[in-house]
Amino acid sequence: MNKILNFIEGIGSTFRKKMARLGAGTRLFFLVLIYSGDSFKRIHLTIREIYFTGVLSLIIIVVSAFFVGMVLGLQGYYTLEKYGSSEAIGVLVALALVRELGPVVTALLFAGRAGTAITAEIGLMKATEQLSAMEVMAVSPVARIIAPRFWAGMISMPILATIFSMVGILGGYFIAVLVIGVDEGSFWSQMQANVDFSNDIVDGAIKSIVFGFACTIIALFEGFDAPPTAEGVSRATTRTVVISSLAVLGLDFILTSFMFV
Amino acid sequence: MDELITIDDLSFGYGSSSLHKNINMKFSRGKVSAIMGGSGCGKTTILKLIAGQLIPKSGKVIVDGQIVHEQDRDGIYNVRRKMGMLFQHGALFTDLSVYENVAFPMREHTNLPENIIKDLVLLKLNAVGLRGAQKKMPSELSGGMARRVALARAIALDPDIIMYDEPFAGLDPISMAVICDLIRSLNDALGATSIIVTHDVAETFSFADYIYFLADGKIAAEGTPKQLLASRLPFVRQFIHSEKDGPVPFHVEAPSYKVDLQL
Amino acid sequence: MERAKLDIWVGIFVILGIAAMFGLATKVGNLTSNSIKETYQVFANFENIGGLKPRAAVKAAGVVVGRVDSIVFDTEAYHAVVKIKVDTRYIFPKDTFANIYTAGLLGEQYIGLEAGGDLENLEDGDLITQTQDAVVLEKLISQFLYNKAAEED
């Protein structure tokens, strides 16, 4: 009996803690919005963070996109060839990338590359009292540290996802057209006939913006909320990856279910 | 005497625990005051309460006539602009160079042109003897040098109040002497009020004007170094002469040895 | 890193993003072929639209001239009413024929317009009277089997 009670109590307290964290995260988001004016007035702070979150993620994004595109081309070709419609390979690669893999894989890589860097950096700043020092200097850490990183993430993520999709399609093109020898004309024309700009490409872009928001705010919150110790920061970094990945996949399902009816 | 900071009947604790019980302190303008006590007795917390980073359970902190915890955000920031704080390990911004670290408060709070900022930064760095290290990054500095840069940053805007959190922790004797000297000379040069939180007896007694001893959340003793040296309070004696047993026991409270060994 | 160098990298990054978006829009998507701005609407009734969907292409002689805007079921006449948006650059006679075709055996369905010989042209809101339904594979097969059975009798 006692065990059952303890179990229920455990569920309750865990739920309460999660809710409290969600609330604190939302609070941070509104603080970011309030202090965003500051980070736009001094745009170089945001540009600097775009360099760290966006430009430095470029290599991993481009390389993985090319490989993902090549794999899609290869796998798609094997399957489509059985039905004698290997020209549709372009459509398959493009739709898969633009609608799903572009935004989702980019977001997962972004969480691993940029998200962890953000959490670790902010956590470390907290552990070494840099954030407190800023507070005492009457400078809001949200305005100076959090808001520029937030906007940098929001800007970088859609750009990275777009680059991912385009490079992935080039990877598919490389395999399908240059290596296997699918007709180049039908590769592109089938693609153009079936990929719709406002439905597929714009919806993919919307996805990437939503994922960018989720990954960035989670990374920022985990860093900001991390216990100021070495252990706390390392746990927070792990949590960033886990929570971001789950959030991205969950959000992807929700968005997909009412985007591509 | 003219008090810049008054702590009035202050109680504070995290959650339901209580760290400070009804503390009263006064910090006089132009003086160097020290808060001493064992580790974990809440010395640093007092600095945070003065800076308005924590809110007291009861009582109040008055800085320059203003009750800190009753200020709104802008009010607190206005109070903090009068303060400079040196953190335990310097807390330099790791992504900025030494020069930019010292320039940071000026860039944030003033609209001074770049050439004046440069003059001021070099002046402050010169005051702590590190003009030559302006281009270095914080990771390239030794502990003592980092502390001095942080000090230059703390005094960047010529604050009325300078707070030092464990300024001597982890320093070699030479760096320690340098910091001691700087605290005293900067205080006198700027006409500021300094508050030092520390547990280094010898250094503090050599230059502080007034000393508070904290123990068990209360003020155990206070006075000028001379008065305290002459004090007969057992706690003060134990602390000053670093005796391992006394009012602060060597053994943490425990059941009798026999019970623990199950004899 | 110096601020100027940083700015250049971020600039390159943003330009790469814009270039990728441009590539997606023109090379991958149908933004260029979709740039029909001014259109007029015509309606066509079908007994059976098969698998026709909104946004399906409307072609004349293989050239995309418009898109299917919406498909609704008319509960009074019991047929499908397809609203078609046609580019104003293309004009068709009143007696134009609308067929539902399938691209390839299993491909997407689209509407094919075949111009008639009327002197008057279709205008906004007009109804295309001559239509041919989609070919439903099941019907075709059952017809074929029925004929086969009839032959054998």
XYZ file of C-alpha atoms in Angstrom:
677
model
C 0.000 0.000 0.000
C 2.718 2.373 0.997
C 4.607 1.563 -2.165
C 1.634 2.439 -4.330
C 1.170 5.707 -2.485
C 4.819 6.523 -2.912
C 4.564 5.717 -6.600
C 1.596 8.031 -7.091
C 3.317 10.709 -5.060
C 6.370 10.275 -7.287
C 4.325 10.765 -10.423
C 2.711 13.829 -8.936
C 5.928 15.493 -7.882
C 7.644 14.685 -11.176
C 4.712 16.163 -13.065
C 4.781 19.242 -10.870
C 8.511 19.729 -11.451
C 8.110 19.326 -15.220
C 5.279 21.840 -15.224
C 7.340 24.270 -13.187
C 10.197 23.947 -15.686
C 7.815 24.469 -18.582
C 6.511 27.560 -16.863
C 10.031 28.848 -16.213
C 10.908 28.194 -19.853
C 7.896 30.165 -21.025
C 8.841 32.972 -18.675
C 12.310 33.033 -20.187
C 10.778 33.243 -23.647
C 8.711 36.280 -22.703
C 11.725 37.897 -21.061
C 13.595 37.314 -24.331
C 10.811 39.042 -26.248
C 10.843 41.966 -23.827
C 14.593 42.395 -24.143
C 14.749 41.718 -27.881
C 14.749 45.408 -28.686
C 18.166 45.676 -27.077
C 19.629 42.854 -29.117
C 18.392 44.365 -32.363
C 19.726 47.791 -31.478
C 23.161 46.239 -31.192
C 22.879 43.898 -34.102
C 26.541 42.889 -33.974
C 25.793 40.791 -30.891
C 23.262 38.785 -32.869
C 25.523 38.588 -35.911
C 28.274 37.212 -33.731
C 25.946 34.493 -32.475
C 24.743 33.688 -35.998
C 28.384 33.019 -36.747
C 28.643 30.578 -33.844
C 25.304 28.818 -34.313
C 24.882 29.063 -38.065
C 28.172 29.397 -39.876
C 29.984 26.893 -37.687
C 27.179 24.341 -38.205
C 27.452 24.722 -41.971
C 30.011 21.999 -42.566
C 28.181 19.273 -40.668
C 24.916 20.303 -42.352
C 26.332 20.276 -45.876
C 28.178 16.991 -45.466
C 25.243 15.158 -43.860
C 22.809 16.633 -46.384
C 24.879 15.352 -49.281
C 25.034 11.865 -47.799
C 21.331 11.811 -46.907
C 20.527 12.881 -50.482
C 22.755 10.185 -51.910
C 21.204 7.489 -49.742
C 17.722 8.653 -50.690
C 18.711 8.539 -54.355
C 20.132 5.056 -54.044
C 17.318 3.552 -51.972
C 14.649 5.295 -54.000
C 16.176 4.054 -57.204
C 16.211 0.422 -56.054
C 12.527 0.573 -55.160
C 11.241 2.700 -58.023
C 13.111 0.670 -60.598
C 10.998 -2.356 -59.719
C 7.960 -0.435 -60.916
C 9.717 0.932 -63.936
C 9.395 4.512 -62.811
C 12.950 5.436 -61.937
C 12.413 8.959 -63.346
C 10.242 9.664 -60.316
C 13.415 9.506 -58.224
C 13.738 13.289 -58.393
C 10.278 13.760 -56.910
C 10.940 11.260 -54.186
C 14.238 12.811 -53.148
C 12.934 16.359 -53.332
C 9.683 15.768 -51.461
C 11.346 13.681 -48.766
C 13.961 16.362 -48.210
C 11.842 19.474 -48.510
C 8.947 18.218 -46.418
C 10.617 16.070 -43.792
C 14.298 15.302 -43.770
C 15.482 18.848 -44.447
C 13.842 20.428 -41.409
C 13.981 17.378 -39.115
C 17.555 16.214 -39.671
C 18.806 19.787 -39.649
C 17.028 20.373 -36.351
C 18.508 17.209 -34.835
C 22.000 18.149 -35.995
C 21.416 21.719 -34.868
C 20.446 20.515 -31.397
C 23.587 18.405 -31.250
C 25.988 20.964 -32.654
C 24.685 24.424 -31.768
C 22.239 23.565 -28.976
C 24.774 21.825 -26.802
C 27.295 24.605 -27.421
C 24.752 27.187 -26.270
C 23.801 25.230 -23.148
C 27.389 24.510 -22.199
C 28.461 28.106 -22.786
C 25.650 29.655 -20.774
C 25.918 27.004 -18.069
C 29.619 27.710 -17.779
C 29.018 31.449 -17.669
C 26.638 30.794 -14.821
C 29.046 28.464 -13.010
C 31.870 31.024 -13.255
C 29.552 33.775 -12.007
C 29.758 35.698 -15.274
C 25.972 36.054 -15.344
C 25.928 37.260 -11.731
C 28.698 39.707 -12.544
C 26.603 41.063 -15.363
C 23.593 41.394 -13.081
C 25.627 43.316 -10.539
C 26.888 45.572 -13.332
C 23.226 46.399 -13.944
C 23.276 44.646 -17.304
C 20.537 42.117 -17.913
C 21.981 38.744 -18.939
C 18.749 38.083 -20.824
C 19.306 41.141 -22.976
C 23.048 40.694 -23.405
C 23.427 36.891 -23.566
C 20.095 35.129 -24.087
C 18.198 37.317 -26.562
C 20.983 37.553 -29.201
C 21.429 33.783 -29.088
C 17.708 33.264 -29.381
C 17.406 35.372 -32.513
C 20.568 33.902 -33.972
C 19.051 30.430 -33.598
C 15.755 31.545 -35.066
C 17.552 32.997 -38.086
C 20.162 30.271 -38.545
C 17.883 27.255 -38.382
C 15.670 27.994 -41.446
C 18.749 28.974 -43.460
C 20.488 25.745 -42.496
C 17.389 23.674 -43.297
C 17.064 25.306 -46.717
C 20.717 24.656 -47.449
C 20.260 21.080 -46.231
C 17.346 20.465 -48.606
C 19.138 21.974 -51.583
C 22.409 20.141 -50.951
C 20.490 16.904 -50.316
C 18.750 17.228 -53.672
C 22.125 17.805 -55.293
C 23.310 14.616 -53.560
C 20.333 12.742 -54.995
C 21.080 14.276 -58.384
C 24.684 13.154 -58.127
C 23.714 9.529 -57.478
C 20.647 9.259 -59.677
C 21.792 11.209 -62.719
C 25.564 11.164 -62.675
C 26.197 7.719 -61.204
C 23.157 5.593 -62.102
C 22.243 7.429 -65.259
C 18.598 8.427 -64.801
C 17.611 10.931 -67.465
C 18.524 14.400 -66.245
C 15.596 16.132 -67.929
C 12.962 13.933 -66.370
C 14.735 14.078 -63.002
C 14.234 17.831 -62.793
C 10.967 18.152 -64.700
C 9.154 15.487 -62.674
C 10.399 17.239 -59.592
C 9.133 20.612 -60.732
C 5.782 19.196 -61.713
C 5.209 17.636 -58.310
C 6.904 19.861 -55.760
C 4.683 22.770 -54.989
C 6.282 25.966 -53.784
C 3.581 27.225 -51.460
C 2.605 23.797 -50.148
C 5.813 21.848 -49.893
C 8.678 24.328 -49.768
C 6.982 26.979 -47.655
C 5.547 24.363 -45.294
C 9.019 22.874 -44.909
C 10.357 26.331 -44.126
C 7.633 26.863 -41.519
C 8.616 23.579 -39.943
C 12.240 24.637 -39.740
C 11.284 27.929 -38.094
C 9.226 26.080 -35.463
C 12.072 23.610 -34.864
C 14.563 26.472 -34.676
C 12.451 28.091 -31.997
C 12.104 24.863 -30.021
C 15.788 23.892 -30.178
C 17.065 27.369 -29.358
C 14.765 28.098 -26.454
C 15.371 24.631 -24.970
C 19.154 25.049 -25.233
C 18.988 28.540 -23.724
C 16.694 27.502 -20.915
C 18.727 24.437 -19.997
C 21.877 26.527 -19.868
C 20.244 29.321 -17.914
C 18.604 26.897 -15.511
C 21.617 24.591 -15.044
C 22.983 24.148 -11.513
C 26.204 26.169 -11.487
C 28.502 23.178 -11.132
C 30.488 21.069 -13.571
C 28.081 18.200 -13.081
C 25.045 20.415 -13.489
C 26.299 21.847 -16.758
C 27.107 18.448 -18.218
C 23.680 17.103 -17.265
C 22.011 20.160 -18.745
C 23.903 19.638 -22.002
C 22.669 16.063 -22.229
C 19.152 17.181 -21.460
C 19.311 19.742 -24.246
C 19.948 17.029 -26.828
C 17.323 14.653 -25.453
C 14.556 17.199 -24.993
C 15.286 19.006 -28.275
C 15.227 15.763 -30.243
C 11.963 14.632 -28.687
C 10.434 18.073 -29.164
C 11.474 18.166 -32.819
C 10.045 14.735 -33.590
C 6.833 15.412 -31.679
C 6.342 18.825 -33.260
C 7.082 17.307 -36.648
C 4.229 14.864 -36.240
C 1.832 17.600 -35.177
C 2.849 19.959 -37.975
C 2.781 17.233 -40.614
C -0.655 16.082 -39.568
C -2.237 19.408 -40.346
C 0.064 20.651 -43.105
C 0.065 17.911 -45.690
C -3.507 16.700 -45.632
C 29.275 58.802 11.145
C 27.951 58.814 7.616
C 26.522 55.445 6.618
C 26.257 54.549 2.956
C 24.853 51.079 3.525
C 22.696 50.013 6.427
C 21.512 46.486 7.019
C 18.542 46.638 9.321
C 17.224 43.602 11.216
C 17.820 41.369 8.218
C 16.788 37.699 8.053
C 17.388 35.495 5.085
C 17.307 31.828 4.169
C 16.813 29.564 1.218
C 13.480 27.755 1.360
C 12.475 27.082 4.928
C 16.032 27.097 6.303
C 17.334 30.299 7.751
C 20.835 31.532 7.143
C 20.786 34.945 8.761
C 18.857 35.907 11.845
C 18.175 39.560 12.556
C 21.453 40.998 11.421
C 22.343 44.674 11.765
C 25.346 46.180 10.013
C 26.505 49.619 9.032
C 29.086 50.433 6.406
C 30.552 53.902 6.625
C 31.440 56.026 3.661
C 35.111 55.960 2.735
C 35.942 53.008 4.953
C 37.062 49.478 4.228
C 34.843 47.066 6.142
C 35.253 43.327 6.273
C 32.789 40.527 6.897
C 34.541 37.461 8.255
C 33.419 34.032 9.245
C 33.789 30.366 8.520
C 32.969 28.814 5.190
C 29.278 28.522 4.447
C 28.118 31.007 7.074
C 26.463 33.214 4.475
C 29.063 35.946 3.982
C 28.682 36.075 0.208
C 24.917 36.020 0.586
C 25.136 39.380 2.358
C 26.850 40.876 -0.679
C 24.131 39.457 -2.895
C 21.496 40.949 -0.617
C 23.191 44.335 -0.844
C 23.278 44.051 -4.630
C 19.599 43.123 -4.677
C 20.194 39.711 -6.235
C 18.422 38.072 -3.335
C 15.363 39.222 -1.456
C 15.426 39.151 2.363
C 12.812 37.258 4.368
C 12.441 40.190 6.684
C 14.252 43.393 7.471
C 15.860 45.560 4.853
C 19.040 46.699 3.177
C 19.327 50.419 2.626
C 21.844 51.664 0.094
C 22.267 55.416 -0.169
C 18.820 55.979 1.315
C 17.021 53.462 -0.888
C 15.564 50.166 0.296
C 17.037 47.709 -2.153
C 14.458 44.950 -2.255
C 11.559 47.344 -2.697
C 12.964 48.726 -5.937
C 11.578 47.646 -9.265
C 13.937 46.373 -11.952
C 15.049 49.779 -13.134
C 15.433 50.941 -9.548
C 17.673 47.998 -8.673
C 19.746 48.622 -11.774
C 20.108 52.257 -10.741
C 21.313 51.184 -7.305
C 23.713 48.686 -8.864
C 25.246 51.334 -11.072
C 26.758 52.750 -7.880
C 28.378 49.410 -7.144
C 31.335 47.468 -8.391
C 31.810 43.892 -7.392
C 34.824 41.627 -7.541
C 33.762 38.005 -7.715
C 35.569 35.136 -6.083
C 37.265 33.945 -9.249
C 37.049 37.201 -11.121
C 34.107 36.170 -13.309
C 35.721 37.753 -16.347
C 33.754 37.327 -19.554
C 35.653 34.514 -21.198
C 34.689 35.523 -24.727
C 36.042 39.069 -24.385
C 39.639 40.264 -24.189
C 41.025 41.966 -21.095
C 40.515 45.353 -22.748
C 36.912 44.572 -23.716
C 36.177 43.212 -20.247
C 37.142 46.495 -18.642
C 35.387 48.464 -21.382
C 32.191 46.405 -20.927
C 30.487 48.483 -18.202
C 31.403 51.699 -20.027
C 29.949 50.470 -23.295
C 26.801 49.277 -21.544
C 26.110 52.342 -19.443
C 27.660 55.299 -21.207
C 27.692 56.728 -24.685
C 31.305 57.744 -24.481
C 33.207 57.937 -27.757
C 35.707 55.198 -28.461
C 38.824 57.294 -27.814
C 37.651 58.295 -24.337
C 36.741 54.690 -23.518
C 40.237 53.728 -24.585
C 41.828 56.319 -22.294
C 39.655 55.216 -19.381
C 40.286 51.512 -19.908
C 44.045 52.051 -20.060
C 43.853 54.215 -16.953
C 42.020 51.512 -15.018
C 44.307 48.772 -16.293
C 47.307 50.897 -15.360
C 45.915 51.265 -11.852
C 46.034 47.498 -11.396
C 49.352 47.244 -13.247
C 48.069 45.285 -16.222
C 48.152 47.799 -19.052
C 50.530 45.424 -20.800
C 48.013 42.589 -20.795
C 45.192 44.454 -22.506
C 45.140 42.238 -25.597
C 45.170 38.937 -23.704
C 42.151 36.700 -23.285
C 41.049 35.786 -19.724
C 42.125 32.167 -20.267
C 45.733 33.342 -20.714
C 45.874 35.060 -17.319
C 47.008 33.686 -13.991
C 44.550 33.679 -11.094
C 46.022 36.814 -9.541
C 46.084 38.688 -12.830
C 42.490 37.701 -13.593
C 41.502 39.038 -10.169
C 43.238 42.334 -10.927
C 41.517 42.656 -14.302
C 38.205 41.963 -12.600
C 39.068 44.680 -10.107
C 39.778 47.097 -12.960
C 36.388 46.174 -14.401
C 34.671 46.622 -11.027
C 36.015 50.175 -10.729
C 35.453 51.024 -14.387
C 32.621 53.429 -13.661
C 34.170 54.815 -10.440
C 31.591 53.218 -8.132
C 30.706 54.514 -4.678
C 30.649 50.992 -3.319
C 33.141 48.249 -4.122
C 32.359 44.757 -2.921
C 34.938 41.997 -2.809
C 33.901 38.380 -2.607
C 36.813 36.312 -1.261
C 39.437 38.434 -3.016
C 42.314 36.377 -1.580
C 41.026 32.868 -2.203
C 43.517 30.698 -4.023
C 46.194 33.347 -4.485
C 49.918 33.083 -3.878
C 51.384 35.395 -1.170
C 52.708 37.923 -3.688
C 49.387 38.274 -5.522
C 47.669 38.442 -2.164
C 49.829 41.334 -1.058
C 49.208 43.087 -4.373
C 45.433 42.731 -4.029
C 45.546 43.939 -0.404
C 47.440 46.981 -1.440
C 45.080 47.657 -4.335
C 41.955 47.384 -2.211
C 43.248 49.939 0.249
C 44.694 52.339 -2.297
C 41.728 52.196 -4.674
C 39.343 52.770 -1.814
C 41.225 55.851 -0.717
C 41.816 57.144 -4.246
C 38.175 56.784 -5.319
C 36.755 57.811 -1.957
C 34.663 54.677 -2.160
C 33.183 52.402 0.455
C 34.600 48.905 0.341
C 33.128 45.725 1.736
C 35.300 42.639 1.825
C 34.048 39.151 2.426
C 36.902 36.905 3.434
C 38.292 34.453 5.953
C 41.927 35.450 5.651
C 42.718 36.876 9.053
C 46.199 38.292 8.665
C 45.536 40.227 5.458
C 42.228 41.598 6.569
C 43.430 42.738 9.974
C 46.313 44.536 8.297
C 44.210 47.032 6.383
C 40.488 46.879 7.261
C 38.874 49.727 9.190
C 36.036 47.757 10.694
C 35.325 44.038 10.911
C 32.151 41.989 11.424
C 32.364 38.376 12.512
C 29.522 36.154 11.396
C 28.728 32.847 13.079
C 25.522 30.798 13.188
C 23.666 33.424 11.211
C 24.381 36.117 13.751
C 27.016 38.733 14.283
C 29.376 37.142 16.771
C 31.612 40.158 17.146
C 32.379 43.493 15.577
C 34.892 46.248 15.920
C 38.131 47.688 14.653
C 41.017 45.233 14.219
C 42.561 46.532 17.433
C 39.419 45.966 19.466
C 38.998 42.498 18.046
C 42.588 41.483 18.719
C 41.998 42.434 22.314
C 38.690 40.632 22.412
C 38.190 37.840 24.885
C 35.252 36.259 23.031
C 36.142 32.602 22.569
C 34.896 32.491 18.992
C 36.996 35.464 17.941
C 40.034 34.034 19.683
C 39.579 30.710 17.952
C 39.181 32.365 14.574
C 42.066 34.806 14.871
C 44.484 32.262 16.208
C 43.197 29.443 13.970
C 42.650 26.947 16.764
C 41.096 23.753 15.543
C 38.774 23.221 18.465
C 36.744 25.737 20.376
C 33.272 27.174 20.083
C 33.349 25.918 16.502
C 33.843 22.223 17.197
C 36.226 20.025 15.245
C 33.706 17.184 15.249
C 30.440 17.444 13.433
C 27.603 16.611 15.800
C 27.331 12.816 15.935
C 26.097 10.046 18.184
C 28.732 8.728 20.551
C 31.577 6.785 19.012
C 30.415 3.633 20.789
C 26.999 3.714 19.145
C 28.490 4.209 15.683
C 30.905 1.337 16.097
C 28.063 -0.833 17.437
C 30.018 -1.818 20.528
C 37.749 36.973 -34.279
C 37.520 40.451 -35.719
C 34.107 41.861 -36.210
C 34.603 42.566 -39.918
C 35.648 38.993 -40.637
C 32.691 37.706 -38.677
C 30.312 39.917 -40.608
C 31.655 38.602 -43.888
C 31.125 34.988 -42.845
C 27.607 35.669 -41.657
C 26.953 37.531 -44.910
C 28.137 34.529 -46.911
C 25.975 32.292 -44.749
C 22.856 34.358 -45.359
C 23.563 34.567 -49.097
C 23.996 30.784 -49.218
C 20.613 30.434 -47.537
C 18.973 32.796 -50.001
C 20.637 31.004 -52.919
C 19.396 27.651 -51.608
C 15.889 29.043 -51.239
C 16.101 30.446 -54.764
C 17.287 27.067 -56.058
C 14.446 25.275 -54.277
C 11.905 27.717 -55.618
C 12.994 27.695 -59.246
C 14.793 24.438 -59.877
C 12.953 22.105 -57.530
C 9.563 23.710 -57.012
C 7.083 25.081 -59.453
C 7.353 28.723 -58.538
C 8.313 29.728 -62.086
C 5.635 27.663 -63.769
C 3.283 28.637 -61.000
C 3.611 32.331 -61.545
C 0.067 32.637 -62.802
C -1.017 35.904 -61.291
C -4.170 36.990 -63.054
C -6.713 34.310 -63.652
C -10.322 33.917 -64.577
C -12.594 31.238 -63.203
C -14.571 28.722 -65.141
C -16.584 25.793 -63.881
C -16.919 22.288 -65.189
C -19.279 19.548 -64.047
C -18.180 15.950 -63.963
C -20.069 12.809 -63.129
C -16.893 11.332 -61.765
C -13.657 13.089 -61.105
C -11.674 9.979 -60.226
C -8.628 11.056 -58.251
C -8.545 14.706 -59.277
C -7.382 16.986 -56.494
C -7.358 20.706 -55.889
C -4.202 22.362 -57.315
C -4.042 19.742 -60.063
C -2.750 21.067 -63.365
C -4.999 22.235 -66.143
C -3.312 21.678 -69.466
C -4.017 22.520 -73.045
C -1.948 20.686 -75.615
C 0.322 19.667 -72.763
C 0.975 23.235 -71.631
C -0.063 24.166 -68.106
C -2.618 26.959 -68.503
C -4.202 26.909 -65.085
C -4.985 25.006 -61.916
C -7.917 23.343 -60.270
C -9.034 25.696 -57.533
C -11.662 23.678 -55.719
C -13.875 20.645 -56.117
C -17.309 20.443 -54.507
C -20.172 18.014 -54.740
C -23.427 19.502 -55.959
C -26.131 17.940 -53.799
C -28.926 18.897 -56.198
C -27.555 17.601 -59.452
C -25.412 14.923 -57.847
C -22.257 15.700 -59.733
C -18.895 17.223 -58.971
C -18.390 20.922 -59.682
C -14.775 21.731 -60.403
C -13.678 25.340 -60.217
C -10.767 26.011 -62.545
C -8.544 29.062 -62.570
C -7.141 29.792 -66.005
C -4.371 32.244 -66.780
C -5.819 35.365 -68.407
C -3.209 35.075 -71.150
C -5.005 32.035 -72.479
C -8.432 32.371 -73.985
C -10.624 29.445 -74.972
C -13.805 29.199 -77.083
C -17.125 28.630 -75.327
C -17.391 25.060 -76.573
C -14.071 23.955 -75.117
C -13.939 20.325 -74.059
C -12.682 19.413 -70.553
C -11.330 15.909 -69.968
C -9.844 14.344 -66.901
C -6.675 12.554 -67.880
C -4.117 10.540 -65.979
C -0.427 11.207 -66.375
C 0.886 7.758 -67.220
C -0.825 4.646 -65.957
C -0.650 5.457 -62.266
C 0.299 9.120 -62.283
C -1.578 12.164 -61.081
C -4.777 13.240 -62.711
C -5.149 16.536 -64.502
C -7.672 18.346 -66.624
C -7.008 18.593 -70.335
C -8.715 21.383 -72.263
C -9.420 20.919 -75.965
C -10.457 24.036 -77.805
C -13.654 23.909 -79.878
C -14.622 26.178 -82.736
C -17.027 28.672 -81.172
C -16.512 32.309 -81.993
C -17.329 33.472 -78.488
C -14.802 32.908 -75.744
C -15.123 31.601 -72.186
C -15.439 34.374 -69.668
C -15.088 34.602 -65.930
C -17.737 32.462 -64.247
C -18.699 30.503 -67.338
C -19.495 26.813 -67.315
C -17.758 24.329 -69.564
C -20.582 22.176 -70.778
C -18.704 19.467 -72.558
C -16.802 17.290 -70.151
C -15.528 13.774 -70.010
C -15.123 11.933 -66.732
C -12.049 10.359 -65.356
C -11.312 6.851 -66.438
C -11.894 4.595 -63.488
C -9.734 1.535 -63.757
C -12.186 -0.768 -61.991
C -14.965 0.189 -64.402
C -12.694 -0.400 -67.326
C -11.693 -3.826 -66.082
C -15.235 -4.923 -65.280
C -16.377 -3.739 -68.692
C -13.578 -5.702 -70.286
C -14.444 -8.836 -68.346
C -18.138 -8.425 -69.152
C -17.348 -8.134 -72.856
C -15.081 -11.144 -72.678
C -17.832 -13.155 -71.005
C -20.356 -12.008 -73.596
C -18.028 -13.085 -76.401
C -17.602 -16.543 -74.934
C -21.303 -17.144 -74.583
